[in-house]
mmCIF file of C-alpha atoms in Angstrom:
data_model
loop_
_atom_site.group_PDB
_atom_site.id
_atom_site.type_symbol
_atom_site.label_atom_id
_atom_site.label_comp_id
_atom_site.label_asym_id
_atom_site.label_seq_id
_atom_site.Cartn_x
_atom_site.Cartn_y
_atom_site.Cartn_z
ATOM 1 C CA UNK J 1 -0.041 -0.199 -0.242
ATOM 2 C CA UNK J 2 0.990 3.795 -0.732
ATOM 3 C CA UNK J 3 1.692 6.297 1.784
ATOM 4 C CA UNK J 4 -1.110 8.508 1.592
ATOM 5 C CA UNK J 5 -4.026 5.318 1.705
ATOM 6 C CA UNK J 6 -3.395 5.076 4.866
ATOM 7 C CA UNK J 7 -5.363 6.771 7.584
ATOM 8 C CA UNK J 8 -4.648 6.952 11.838
ATOM 9 C CA UNK J 9 -7.401 5.689 13.969
ATOM 10 C CA UNK J 10 -8.414 9.336 14.882
ATOM 11 C CA UNK J 11 -9.379 9.100 10.816
ATOM 12 C CA UNK J 12 -11.052 5.878 10.698
ATOM 13 C CA UNK J 13 -13.260 6.572 13.617
ATOM 14 C CA UNK J 14 -14.139 10.531 11.966
ATOM 15 C CA UNK J 15 -15.223 8.240 9.277
ATOM 16 C CA UNK J 16 -16.743 6.010 11.305
ATOM 17 C CA UNK J 17 -18.385 8.505 13.365
ATOM 18 C CA UNK J 18 -19.901 10.476 10.183
ATOM 19 C CA UNK J 19 -20.802 7.101 8.578
ATOM 20 C CA UNK J 20 -23.374 6.522 11.522
ATOM 21 C CA UNK J 21 -24.373 9.706 11.847
ATOM 22 C CA UNK J 22 -25.322 9.779 8.152
ATOM 23 C CA UNK J 23 -27.530 6.355 8.387
ATOM 24 C CA UNK J 24 -29.419 7.613 11.684
ATOM 25 C CA UNK J 25 -30.208 10.837 9.704
ATOM 26 C CA UNK J 26 -31.436 8.138 6.579
ATOM 27 C CA UNK J 27 -33.731 6.285 9.456
ATOM 28 C CA UNK J 28 -34.759 8.938 10.781
ATOM 29 C CA UNK J 29 -36.259 10.688 6.491
ATOM 30 C CA UNK J 30 -37.255 6.948 6.051
ATOM 31 C CA UNK J 31 -39.563 6.795 9.234
ATOM 32 C CA UNK J 32 -40.881 11.191 8.425
ATOM 33 C CA UNK J 33 -41.671 9.776 5.021
ATOM 34 C CA UNK J 34 -43.718 6.928 6.619
ATOM 35 C CA UNK J 35 -46.084 9.056 8.499
ATOM 36 C CA UNK J 36 -46.522 11.725 6.080
ATOM 37 C CA UNK J 37 -47.657 8.811 3.998
ATOM 38 C CA UNK J 38 -50.052 7.335 6.553
ATOM 39 C CA UNK J 39 -51.554 10.861 7.857
ATOM 40 C CA UNK J 40 -51.934 11.340 3.551
ATOM 41 C CA UNK J 41 -53.741 8.343 3.347
ATOM 42 C CA UNK J 42 -56.295 8.798 6.282
ATOM 43 C CA UNK J 43 -56.956 12.206 5.454
ATOM 44 C CA UNK J 44 -58.157 10.864 2.198
ATOM 45 C CA UNK J 45 -60.111 7.981 3.566
ATOM 46 C CA UNK J 46 -61.902 10.960 6.296
ATOM 47 C CA UNK J 47 -62.475 13.406 3.758
ATOM 48 C CA UNK J 48 -63.713 11.648 0.820
ATOM 49 C CA UNK J 49 -64.406 13.167 -2.270
ATOM 50 C CA UNK J 50 -63.036 16.471 -1.151
ATOM 51 C CA UNK J 51 -59.561 15.024 -0.169
ATOM 52 C CA UNK J 52 -57.868 17.876 -2.774
ATOM 53 C CA UNK J 53 -58.859 21.087 -1.004
ATOM 54 C CA UNK J 54 -58.543 19.129 2.609
ATOM 55 C CA UNK J 55 -55.376 17.138 2.137
ATOM 56 C CA UNK J 56 -53.356 19.893 -0.289
ATOM 57 C CA UNK J 57 -50.807 20.844 2.735
ATOM 58 C CA UNK J 58 -49.911 17.302 3.586
ATOM 59 C CA UNK J 59 -49.894 16.653 -0.398
ATOM 60 C CA UNK J 60 -47.505 19.128 -0.667
ATOM 61 C CA UNK J 61 -45.196 17.807 1.848
ATOM 62 C CA UNK J 62 -44.817 14.068 0.321
ATOM 63 C CA UNK J 63 -44.578 15.168 -2.665
ATOM 64 C CA UNK J 64 -41.346 17.142 -1.701
ATOM 65 C CA UNK J 65 -40.069 14.397 0.125
ATOM 66 C CA UNK J 66 -41.031 12.155 -2.983
ATOM 67 C CA UNK J 67 -39.058 14.554 -5.353
ATOM 68 C CA UNK J 68 -35.845 14.987 -3.062
ATOM 69 C CA UNK J 69 -33.668 11.652 -4.034
ATOM 70 C CA UNK J 70 -32.235 11.234 -0.023
ATOM 71 C CA UNK J 71 -35.768 11.861 1.328
ATOM 72 C CA UNK J 72 -34.795 14.661 3.483
ATOM 73 C CA UNK J 73 -31.729 12.759 5.176
ATOM 74 C CA UNK J 74 -29.462 15.671 3.172
ATOM 75 C CA UNK J 75 -25.578 14.270 1.525
ATOM 76 C CA UNK J 76 -23.392 12.236 3.501
ATOM 77 C CA UNK J 77 -20.656 14.707 5.296
ATOM 78 C CA UNK J 78 -17.411 14.805 4.669
ATOM 79 C CA UNK J 79 -15.238 14.484 8.352
ATOM 80 C CA UNK J 80 -12.710 16.972 9.120
ATOM 81 C CA UNK J 81 -8.696 15.200 10.286
#
C-alpha cells in the first residue's frame, strides 16, 4: 500500500462516526416519509371527495419529500481530520 492511502486511527474513527450519523439521518427520513404517507392516506379516507382541498398541505409536503433524492436526509458529510 502507498503511504498516502494509510489512515490514522483518529481518521478511521471520524469516518465511522460520520457514517453512523448519516445512517441515523437516513432512518429518520424514512420514518418521516412513512408517517407523512400514513397521514395523507388517513386524510384521503376522512375527507372523501373533498380530499383535494382538505389534504393540500400534506400532499405538498409528501410530494416535496418524494422528489428529494435523499428524502430529506441530506447528503453524507465528509469528516474533518
